[in-house]
mmCIF file of C-alpha atoms in Angstrom:
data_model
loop_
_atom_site.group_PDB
_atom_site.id
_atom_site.type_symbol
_atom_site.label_atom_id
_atom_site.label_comp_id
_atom_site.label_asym_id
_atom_site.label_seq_id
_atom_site.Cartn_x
_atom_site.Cartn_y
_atom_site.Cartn_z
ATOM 1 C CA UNK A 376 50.603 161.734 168.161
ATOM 2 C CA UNK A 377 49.100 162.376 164.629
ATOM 3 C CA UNK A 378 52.193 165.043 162.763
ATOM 4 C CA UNK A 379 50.934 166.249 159.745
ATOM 5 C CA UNK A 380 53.794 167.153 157.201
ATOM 6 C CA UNK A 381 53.256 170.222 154.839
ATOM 7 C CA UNK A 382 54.871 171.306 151.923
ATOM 8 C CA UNK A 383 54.542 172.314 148.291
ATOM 9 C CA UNK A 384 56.706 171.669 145.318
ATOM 10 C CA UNK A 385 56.613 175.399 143.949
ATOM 11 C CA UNK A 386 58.422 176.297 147.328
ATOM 12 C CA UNK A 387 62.031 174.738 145.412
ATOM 13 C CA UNK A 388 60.966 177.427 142.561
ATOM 14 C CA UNK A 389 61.848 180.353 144.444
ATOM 15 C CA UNK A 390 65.938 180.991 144.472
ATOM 16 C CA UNK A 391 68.287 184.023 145.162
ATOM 17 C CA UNK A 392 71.234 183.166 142.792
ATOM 18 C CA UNK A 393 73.632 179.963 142.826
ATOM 19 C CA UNK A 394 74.956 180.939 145.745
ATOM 20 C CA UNK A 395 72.812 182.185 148.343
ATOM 21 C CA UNK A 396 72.072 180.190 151.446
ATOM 22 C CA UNK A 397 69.134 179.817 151.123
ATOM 23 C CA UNK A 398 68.716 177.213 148.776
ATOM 24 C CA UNK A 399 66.269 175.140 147.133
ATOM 25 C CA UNK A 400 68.477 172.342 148.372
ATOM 26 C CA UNK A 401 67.008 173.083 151.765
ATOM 27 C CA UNK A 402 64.271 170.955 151.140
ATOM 28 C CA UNK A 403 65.573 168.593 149.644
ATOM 29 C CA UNK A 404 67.986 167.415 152.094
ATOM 30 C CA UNK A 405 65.392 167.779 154.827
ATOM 31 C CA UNK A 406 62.900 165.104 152.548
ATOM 32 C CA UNK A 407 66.084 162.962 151.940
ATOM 33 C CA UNK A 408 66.994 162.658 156.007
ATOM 34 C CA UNK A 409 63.715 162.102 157.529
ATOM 35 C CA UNK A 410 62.604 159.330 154.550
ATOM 36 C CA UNK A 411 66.075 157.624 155.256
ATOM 37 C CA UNK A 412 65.067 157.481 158.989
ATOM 38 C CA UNK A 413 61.429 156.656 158.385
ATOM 39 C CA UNK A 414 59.914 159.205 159.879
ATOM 40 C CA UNK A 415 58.293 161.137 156.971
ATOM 41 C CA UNK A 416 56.209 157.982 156.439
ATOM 42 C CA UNK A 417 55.018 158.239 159.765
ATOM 43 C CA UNK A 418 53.463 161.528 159.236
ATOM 44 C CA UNK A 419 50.093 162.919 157.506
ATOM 45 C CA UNK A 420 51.558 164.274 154.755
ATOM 46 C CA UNK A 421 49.735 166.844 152.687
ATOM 47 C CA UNK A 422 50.452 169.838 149.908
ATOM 48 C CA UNK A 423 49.805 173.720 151.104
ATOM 49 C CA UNK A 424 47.545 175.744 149.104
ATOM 50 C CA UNK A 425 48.043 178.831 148.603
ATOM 51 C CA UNK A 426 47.562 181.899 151.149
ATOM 52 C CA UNK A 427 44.215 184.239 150.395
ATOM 53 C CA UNK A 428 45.282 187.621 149.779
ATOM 54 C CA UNK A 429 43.176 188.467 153.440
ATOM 55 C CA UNK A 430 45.247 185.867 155.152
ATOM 56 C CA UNK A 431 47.802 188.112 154.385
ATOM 57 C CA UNK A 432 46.419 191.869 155.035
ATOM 58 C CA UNK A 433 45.796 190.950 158.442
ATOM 59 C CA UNK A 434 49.778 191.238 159.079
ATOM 60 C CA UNK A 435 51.178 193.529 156.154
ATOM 61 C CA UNK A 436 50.397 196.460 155.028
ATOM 62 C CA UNK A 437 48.705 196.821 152.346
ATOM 63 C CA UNK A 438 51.746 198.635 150.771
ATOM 64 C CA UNK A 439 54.030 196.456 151.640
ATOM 65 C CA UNK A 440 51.686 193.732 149.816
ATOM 66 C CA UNK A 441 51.537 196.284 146.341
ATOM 67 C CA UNK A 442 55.211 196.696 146.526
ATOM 68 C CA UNK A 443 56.504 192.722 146.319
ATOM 69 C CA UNK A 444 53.774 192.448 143.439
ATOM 70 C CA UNK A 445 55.194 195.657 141.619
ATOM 71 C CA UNK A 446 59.371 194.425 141.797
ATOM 72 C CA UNK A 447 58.394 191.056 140.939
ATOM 73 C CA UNK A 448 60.632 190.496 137.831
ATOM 74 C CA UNK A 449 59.469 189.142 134.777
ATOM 75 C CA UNK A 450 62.809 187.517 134.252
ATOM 76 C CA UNK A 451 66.445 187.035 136.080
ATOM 77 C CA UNK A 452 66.474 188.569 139.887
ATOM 78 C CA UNK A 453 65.780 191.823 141.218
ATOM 79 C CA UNK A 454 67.159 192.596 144.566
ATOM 80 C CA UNK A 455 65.448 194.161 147.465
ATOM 81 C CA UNK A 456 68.472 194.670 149.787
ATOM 82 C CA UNK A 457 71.728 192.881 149.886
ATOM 83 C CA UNK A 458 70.727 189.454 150.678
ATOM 84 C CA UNK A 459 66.874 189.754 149.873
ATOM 85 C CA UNK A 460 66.274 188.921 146.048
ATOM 86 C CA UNK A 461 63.368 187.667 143.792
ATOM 87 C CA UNK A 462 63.128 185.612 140.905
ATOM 88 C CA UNK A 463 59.793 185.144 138.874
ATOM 89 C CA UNK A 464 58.185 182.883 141.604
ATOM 90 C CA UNK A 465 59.166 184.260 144.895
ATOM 91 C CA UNK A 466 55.643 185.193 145.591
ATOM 92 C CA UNK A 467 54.225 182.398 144.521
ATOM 93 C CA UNK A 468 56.740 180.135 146.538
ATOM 94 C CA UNK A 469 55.808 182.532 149.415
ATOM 95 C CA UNK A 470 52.247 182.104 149.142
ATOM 96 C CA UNK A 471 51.978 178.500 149.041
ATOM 97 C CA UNK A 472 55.014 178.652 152.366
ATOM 98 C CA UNK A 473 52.327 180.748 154.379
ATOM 99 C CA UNK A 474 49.500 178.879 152.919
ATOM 100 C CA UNK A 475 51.192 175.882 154.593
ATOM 101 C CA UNK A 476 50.994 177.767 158.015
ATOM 102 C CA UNK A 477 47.271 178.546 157.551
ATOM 103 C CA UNK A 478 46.457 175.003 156.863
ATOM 104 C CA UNK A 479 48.302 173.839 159.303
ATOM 105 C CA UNK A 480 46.006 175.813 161.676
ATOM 106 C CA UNK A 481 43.326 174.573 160.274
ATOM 107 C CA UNK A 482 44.423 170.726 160.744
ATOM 108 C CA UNK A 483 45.219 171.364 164.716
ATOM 109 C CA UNK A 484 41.356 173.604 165.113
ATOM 110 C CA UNK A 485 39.625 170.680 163.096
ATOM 111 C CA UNK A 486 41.783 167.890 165.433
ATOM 112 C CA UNK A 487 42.668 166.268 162.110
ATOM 113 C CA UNK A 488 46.221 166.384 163.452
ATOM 114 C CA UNK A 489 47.922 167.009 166.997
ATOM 115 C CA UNK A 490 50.997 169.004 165.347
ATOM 116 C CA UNK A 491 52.204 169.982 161.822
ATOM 117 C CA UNK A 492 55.453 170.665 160.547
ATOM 118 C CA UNK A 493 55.602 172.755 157.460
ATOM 119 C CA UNK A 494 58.744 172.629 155.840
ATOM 120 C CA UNK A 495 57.990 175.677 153.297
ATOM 121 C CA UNK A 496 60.917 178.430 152.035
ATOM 122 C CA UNK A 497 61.368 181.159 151.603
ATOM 123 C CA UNK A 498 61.581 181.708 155.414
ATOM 124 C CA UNK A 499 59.293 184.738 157.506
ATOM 125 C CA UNK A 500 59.959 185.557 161.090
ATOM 126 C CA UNK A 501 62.294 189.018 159.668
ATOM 127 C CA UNK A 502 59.089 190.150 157.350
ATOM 128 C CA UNK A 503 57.926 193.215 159.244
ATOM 129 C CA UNK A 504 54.527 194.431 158.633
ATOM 130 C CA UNK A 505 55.676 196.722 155.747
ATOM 131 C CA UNK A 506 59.061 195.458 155.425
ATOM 132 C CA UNK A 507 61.210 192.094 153.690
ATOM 133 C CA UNK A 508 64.295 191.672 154.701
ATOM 134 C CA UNK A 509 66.252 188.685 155.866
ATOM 135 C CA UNK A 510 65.591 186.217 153.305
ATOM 136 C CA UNK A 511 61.448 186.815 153.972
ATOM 137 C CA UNK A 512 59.014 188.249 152.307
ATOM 138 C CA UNK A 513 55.519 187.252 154.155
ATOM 139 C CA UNK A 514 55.389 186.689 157.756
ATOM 140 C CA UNK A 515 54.501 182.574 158.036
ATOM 141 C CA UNK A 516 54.162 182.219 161.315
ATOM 142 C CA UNK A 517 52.072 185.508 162.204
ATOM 143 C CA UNK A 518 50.400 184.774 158.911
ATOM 144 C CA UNK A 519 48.866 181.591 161.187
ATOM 145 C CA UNK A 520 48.428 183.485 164.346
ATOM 146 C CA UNK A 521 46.169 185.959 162.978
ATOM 147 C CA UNK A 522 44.367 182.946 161.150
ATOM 148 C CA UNK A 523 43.788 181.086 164.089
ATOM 149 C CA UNK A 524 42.435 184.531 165.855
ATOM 150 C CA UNK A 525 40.352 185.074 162.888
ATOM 151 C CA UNK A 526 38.797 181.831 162.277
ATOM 152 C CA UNK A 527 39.124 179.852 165.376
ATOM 153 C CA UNK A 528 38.608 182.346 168.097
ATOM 154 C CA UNK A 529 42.377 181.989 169.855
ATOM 155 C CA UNK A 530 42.463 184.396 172.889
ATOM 156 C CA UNK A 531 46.314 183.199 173.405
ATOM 157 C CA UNK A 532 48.998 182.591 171.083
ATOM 158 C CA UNK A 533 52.326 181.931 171.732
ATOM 159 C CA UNK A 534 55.400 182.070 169.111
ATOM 160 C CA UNK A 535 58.405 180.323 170.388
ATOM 161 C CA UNK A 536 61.037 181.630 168.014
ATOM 162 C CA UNK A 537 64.539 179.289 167.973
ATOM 163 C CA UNK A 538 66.669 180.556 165.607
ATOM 164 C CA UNK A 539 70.592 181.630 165.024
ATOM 165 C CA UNK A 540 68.697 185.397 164.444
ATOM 166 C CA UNK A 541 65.929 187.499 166.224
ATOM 167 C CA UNK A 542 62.484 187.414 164.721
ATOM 168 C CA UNK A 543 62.215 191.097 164.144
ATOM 169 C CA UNK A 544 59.452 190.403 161.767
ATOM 170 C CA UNK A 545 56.579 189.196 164.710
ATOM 171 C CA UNK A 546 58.023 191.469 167.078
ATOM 172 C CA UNK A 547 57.134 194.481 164.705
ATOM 173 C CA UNK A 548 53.575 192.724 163.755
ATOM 174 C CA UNK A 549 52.365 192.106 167.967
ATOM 175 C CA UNK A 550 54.568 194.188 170.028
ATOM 176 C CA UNK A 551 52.341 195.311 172.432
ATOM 177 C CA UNK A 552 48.938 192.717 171.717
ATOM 178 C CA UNK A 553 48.804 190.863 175.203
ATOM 179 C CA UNK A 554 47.319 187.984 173.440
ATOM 180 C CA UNK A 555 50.236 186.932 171.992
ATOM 181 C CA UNK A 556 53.391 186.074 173.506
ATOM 182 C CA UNK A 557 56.450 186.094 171.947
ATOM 183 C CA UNK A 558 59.727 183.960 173.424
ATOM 184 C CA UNK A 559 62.801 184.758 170.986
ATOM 185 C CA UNK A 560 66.547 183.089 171.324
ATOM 186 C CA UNK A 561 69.306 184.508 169.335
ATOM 187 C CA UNK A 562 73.134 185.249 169.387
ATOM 188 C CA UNK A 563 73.129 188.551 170.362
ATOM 189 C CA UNK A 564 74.632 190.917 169.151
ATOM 190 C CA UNK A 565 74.103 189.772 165.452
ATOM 191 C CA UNK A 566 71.522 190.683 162.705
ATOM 192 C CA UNK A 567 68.950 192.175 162.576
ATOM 193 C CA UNK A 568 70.049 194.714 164.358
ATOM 194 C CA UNK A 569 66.615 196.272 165.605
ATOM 195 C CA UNK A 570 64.354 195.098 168.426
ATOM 196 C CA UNK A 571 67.712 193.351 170.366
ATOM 197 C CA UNK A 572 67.258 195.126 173.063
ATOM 198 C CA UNK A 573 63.853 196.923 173.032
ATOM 199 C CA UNK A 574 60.843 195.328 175.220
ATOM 200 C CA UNK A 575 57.599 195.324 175.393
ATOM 201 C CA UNK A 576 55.243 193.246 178.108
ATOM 202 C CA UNK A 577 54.459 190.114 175.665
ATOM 203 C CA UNK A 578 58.352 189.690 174.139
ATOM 204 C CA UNK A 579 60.463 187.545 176.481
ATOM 205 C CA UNK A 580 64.077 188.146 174.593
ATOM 206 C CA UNK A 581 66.039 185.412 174.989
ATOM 207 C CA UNK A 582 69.978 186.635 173.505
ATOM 208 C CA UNK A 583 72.724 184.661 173.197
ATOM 209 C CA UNK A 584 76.760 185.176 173.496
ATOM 210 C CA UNK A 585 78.316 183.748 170.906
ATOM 211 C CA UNK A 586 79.725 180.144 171.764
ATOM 212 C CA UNK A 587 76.805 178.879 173.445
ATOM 213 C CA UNK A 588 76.159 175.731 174.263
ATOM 214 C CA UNK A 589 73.176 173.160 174.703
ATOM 215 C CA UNK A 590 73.593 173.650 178.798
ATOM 216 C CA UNK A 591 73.451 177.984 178.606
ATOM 217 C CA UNK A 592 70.061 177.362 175.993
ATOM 218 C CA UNK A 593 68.134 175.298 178.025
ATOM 219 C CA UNK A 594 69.048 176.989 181.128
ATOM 220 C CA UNK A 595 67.852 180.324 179.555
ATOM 221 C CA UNK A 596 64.452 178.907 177.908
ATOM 222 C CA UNK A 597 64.411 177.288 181.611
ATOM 223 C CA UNK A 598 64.481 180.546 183.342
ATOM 224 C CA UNK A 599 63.034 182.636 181.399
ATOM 225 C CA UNK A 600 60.544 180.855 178.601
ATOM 226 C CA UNK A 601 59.027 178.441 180.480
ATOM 227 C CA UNK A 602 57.686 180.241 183.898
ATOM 228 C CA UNK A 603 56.380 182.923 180.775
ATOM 229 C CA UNK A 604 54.754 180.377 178.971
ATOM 230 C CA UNK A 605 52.932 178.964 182.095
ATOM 231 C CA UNK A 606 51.512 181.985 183.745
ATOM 232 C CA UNK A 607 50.389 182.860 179.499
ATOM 233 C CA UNK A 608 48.808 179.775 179.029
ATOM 234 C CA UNK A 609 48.256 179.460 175.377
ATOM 235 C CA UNK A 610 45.360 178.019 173.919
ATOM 236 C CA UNK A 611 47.776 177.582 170.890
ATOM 237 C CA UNK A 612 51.530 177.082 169.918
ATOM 238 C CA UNK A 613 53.437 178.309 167.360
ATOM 239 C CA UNK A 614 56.883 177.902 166.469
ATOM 240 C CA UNK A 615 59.716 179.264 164.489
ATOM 241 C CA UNK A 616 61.568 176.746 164.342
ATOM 242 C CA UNK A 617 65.530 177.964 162.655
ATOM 243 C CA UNK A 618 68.193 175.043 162.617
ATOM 244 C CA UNK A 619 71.422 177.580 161.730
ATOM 245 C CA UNK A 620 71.830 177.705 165.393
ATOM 246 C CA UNK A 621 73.537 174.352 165.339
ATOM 247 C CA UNK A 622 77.225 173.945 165.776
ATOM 248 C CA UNK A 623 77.830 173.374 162.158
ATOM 249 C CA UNK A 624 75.920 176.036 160.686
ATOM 250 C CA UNK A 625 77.800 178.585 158.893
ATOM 251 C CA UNK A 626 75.293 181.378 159.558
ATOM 252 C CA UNK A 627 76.435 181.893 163.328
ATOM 253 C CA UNK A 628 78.487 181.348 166.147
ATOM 254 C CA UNK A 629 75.966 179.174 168.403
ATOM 255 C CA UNK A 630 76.671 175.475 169.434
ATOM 256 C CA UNK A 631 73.108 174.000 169.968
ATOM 257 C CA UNK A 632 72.863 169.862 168.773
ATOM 258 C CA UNK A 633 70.770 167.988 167.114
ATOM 259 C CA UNK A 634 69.382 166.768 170.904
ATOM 260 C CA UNK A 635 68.807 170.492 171.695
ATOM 261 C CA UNK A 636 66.406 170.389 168.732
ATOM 262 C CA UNK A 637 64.435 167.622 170.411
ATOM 263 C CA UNK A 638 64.799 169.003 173.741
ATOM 264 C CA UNK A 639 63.213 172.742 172.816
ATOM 265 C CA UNK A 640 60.507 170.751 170.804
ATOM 266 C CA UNK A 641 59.091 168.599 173.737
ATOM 267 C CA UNK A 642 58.522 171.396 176.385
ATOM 268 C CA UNK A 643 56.936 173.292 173.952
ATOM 269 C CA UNK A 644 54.711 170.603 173.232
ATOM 270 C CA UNK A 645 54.279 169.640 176.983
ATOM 271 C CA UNK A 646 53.100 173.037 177.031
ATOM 272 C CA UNK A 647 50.423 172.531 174.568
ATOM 273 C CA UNK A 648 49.760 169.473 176.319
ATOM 274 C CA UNK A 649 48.866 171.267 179.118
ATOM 275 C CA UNK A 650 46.679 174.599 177.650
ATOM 276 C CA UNK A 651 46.389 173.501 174.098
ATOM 277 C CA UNK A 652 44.738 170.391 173.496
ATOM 278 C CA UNK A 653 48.216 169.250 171.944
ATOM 279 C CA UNK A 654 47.759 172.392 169.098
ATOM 280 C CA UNK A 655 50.911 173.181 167.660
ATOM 281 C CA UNK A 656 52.442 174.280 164.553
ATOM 282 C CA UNK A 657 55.848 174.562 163.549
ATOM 283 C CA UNK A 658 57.279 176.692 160.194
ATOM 284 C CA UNK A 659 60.723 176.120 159.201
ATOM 285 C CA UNK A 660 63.088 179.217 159.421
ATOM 286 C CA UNK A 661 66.383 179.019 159.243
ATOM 287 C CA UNK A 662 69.449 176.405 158.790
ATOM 288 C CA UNK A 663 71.846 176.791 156.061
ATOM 289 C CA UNK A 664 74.291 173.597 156.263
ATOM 290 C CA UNK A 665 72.497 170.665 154.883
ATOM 291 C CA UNK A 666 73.307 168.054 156.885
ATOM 292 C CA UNK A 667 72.567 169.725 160.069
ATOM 293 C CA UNK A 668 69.541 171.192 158.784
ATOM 294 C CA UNK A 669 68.263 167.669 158.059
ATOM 295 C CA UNK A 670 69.346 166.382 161.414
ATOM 296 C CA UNK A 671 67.959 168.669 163.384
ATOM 297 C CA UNK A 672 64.491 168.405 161.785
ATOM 298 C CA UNK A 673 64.825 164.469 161.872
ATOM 299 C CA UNK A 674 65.375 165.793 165.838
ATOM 300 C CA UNK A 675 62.392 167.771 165.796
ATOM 301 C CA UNK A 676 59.841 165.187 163.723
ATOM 302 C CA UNK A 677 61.411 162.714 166.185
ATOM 303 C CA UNK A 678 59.755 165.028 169.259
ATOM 304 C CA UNK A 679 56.714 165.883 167.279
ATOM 305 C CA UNK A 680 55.841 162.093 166.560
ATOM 306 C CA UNK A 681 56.269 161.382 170.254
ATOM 307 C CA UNK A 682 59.785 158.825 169.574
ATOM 308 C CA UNK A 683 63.071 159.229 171.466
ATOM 309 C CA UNK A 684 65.566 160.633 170.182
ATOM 310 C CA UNK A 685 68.426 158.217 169.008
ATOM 311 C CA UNK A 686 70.501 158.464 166.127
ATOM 312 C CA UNK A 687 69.275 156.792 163.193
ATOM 313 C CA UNK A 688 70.701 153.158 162.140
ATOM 314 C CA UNK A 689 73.851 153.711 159.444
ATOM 315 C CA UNK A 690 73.181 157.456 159.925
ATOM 316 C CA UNK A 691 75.329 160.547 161.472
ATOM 317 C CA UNK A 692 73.434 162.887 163.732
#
């Protein structure tokens, strides 16, 4: 498998304050694990560009768009809710994070790659269509469906959301468009607090008691993802891929592993074996202890690049 590797150094500029979660560090300790285990050198990797401002009006409204540019501060932070703040560069850190996305799309269309990862901040899958919230300001991922619709004709996308939280943010954009389905696990009931329970046709919701474990996961995606995904049959894949629902997160209460990582990663790209042509994209979300942040993407290159998963020599999973 050719994995192409996206990233860009402006998204380390972005920050919320010494100490909010989501960190610069992110990315740095992701880089640091998968060179140590020799797997970033096995990828294609490349620099986003930034988004075009149309890339991004075909998910937000064009309010929404006018407002993040208007309480962009010149200096220091300015907060949009409790845990959402901006510095100087959060919109430029967010344009190159769902520029990443876009040219990600472009890599799988063009077959210059069989998957990317694109391990961008600040996060997207809580960005409604006229709403940030949850760390996000743009919408990454639907940023890159709506791309791949645009551009590349895609009749059927799917977004397979893993994450500690609900993607609120591309439920709000495609509730209701039968040409995208959405599969979401989260520990339920936790933040965000909207769309846990509503349902629409194209949103399989996938919630989670706290305490879960690998064996309750993959029996749910199982039971309830994979029969979805194969009567769908996506022409592309798309996933939000969130590491804080890993044992050792602090964000939650779930108990997924490192193997869980590489587990979720391979039937989703056995699915776009199958309908795809092998096109798949994955967009970092969330994952807020370093180490297991870095672990569980070393998991999910692992999977992407086709290797089995084994720990690393002189390295903890």
């Amino acid at each position: 498998m050719i994995t192409a590797y996206l990233t860009h150094p402006d998204c380390v500029l972005h920050h919320m304050g010494p100490d909010h979660p989501e960190s610069p560090a992110r990315l740095e300790a992701i880089r640091a694990r998968l060179s140590l285990d020799g797997l970033l050198q096995q990828t294609m990797q490349g620099e986003a560009r930034e988004v075009e401002p149309a890339a991004l009006a075909r998910v937000h409204a064009k309010r929404h768009l006018e407002a993040l540019e208007r309480c962009l501060p010149e200096q220091g932070l300015t907060s949009l809710d409790s845990d959402t703040l901006m510095n100087p560069d959060t919109l430029r850190a967010a344009r190159v994070a769902a520029g990443a996305v876009v040219k990600g799309i472009d890599q799988v269309f063009k077959r210059q790659a069989d998957n990317v990862f694109c391990a961008v901040r600040p996060p997207g899958h809580h960005a409604e269509t006229a709403d940030a919230m949850g760390f996000c300001f743009y919408n990454n991922v639907a940023v890159g469906a709506a791309h791949a619709r645009e551009h590349y004709g895609a009749k059927r996308v799917a977004i397979l959301d893993f994450d500690v939280h609900q993607c609120n943010g591309t439920i709000d954009i495609f509730k209701n468009d039968p040409d995208v389905l959405i599969c979401t696990s989260y520990q339920f009931p936790f933040y965000p607090w909207r769309y846990l329970k509503s349902e629409w046709p194209n949103v399989v919701n996938t919630p989670l008691e706290a305490g879960t474990k690998s064996a309750g996961f993959r029996s749910a995606v199982e039971q309830q993802w994979l029969p979805a995904l194969h009567d769908f049959k996506p022409d592309l894949v798309l996933l939000s891929t969130g590491f804080d629902a890993h044992r050792d997160d602090p964000m939650g209460e779930l108990e997924l592993e490192d193997e869980d990582y590489y587990w979720i990663t391979c039937q989703a790209m056995e699915i776009a074996k199958l309908y795809a042509e092998n096109r798949l994209v994955s967009v970092l979300e969330g994952g807020y202890n370093p180490k297991s942040l870095a672990s569980g993407c070393s998991a999910h290159l692992k999977a992407l690049l086709g290797l089995p998963f084994e720990a690393a020599p002189g390295a903890s999973a």
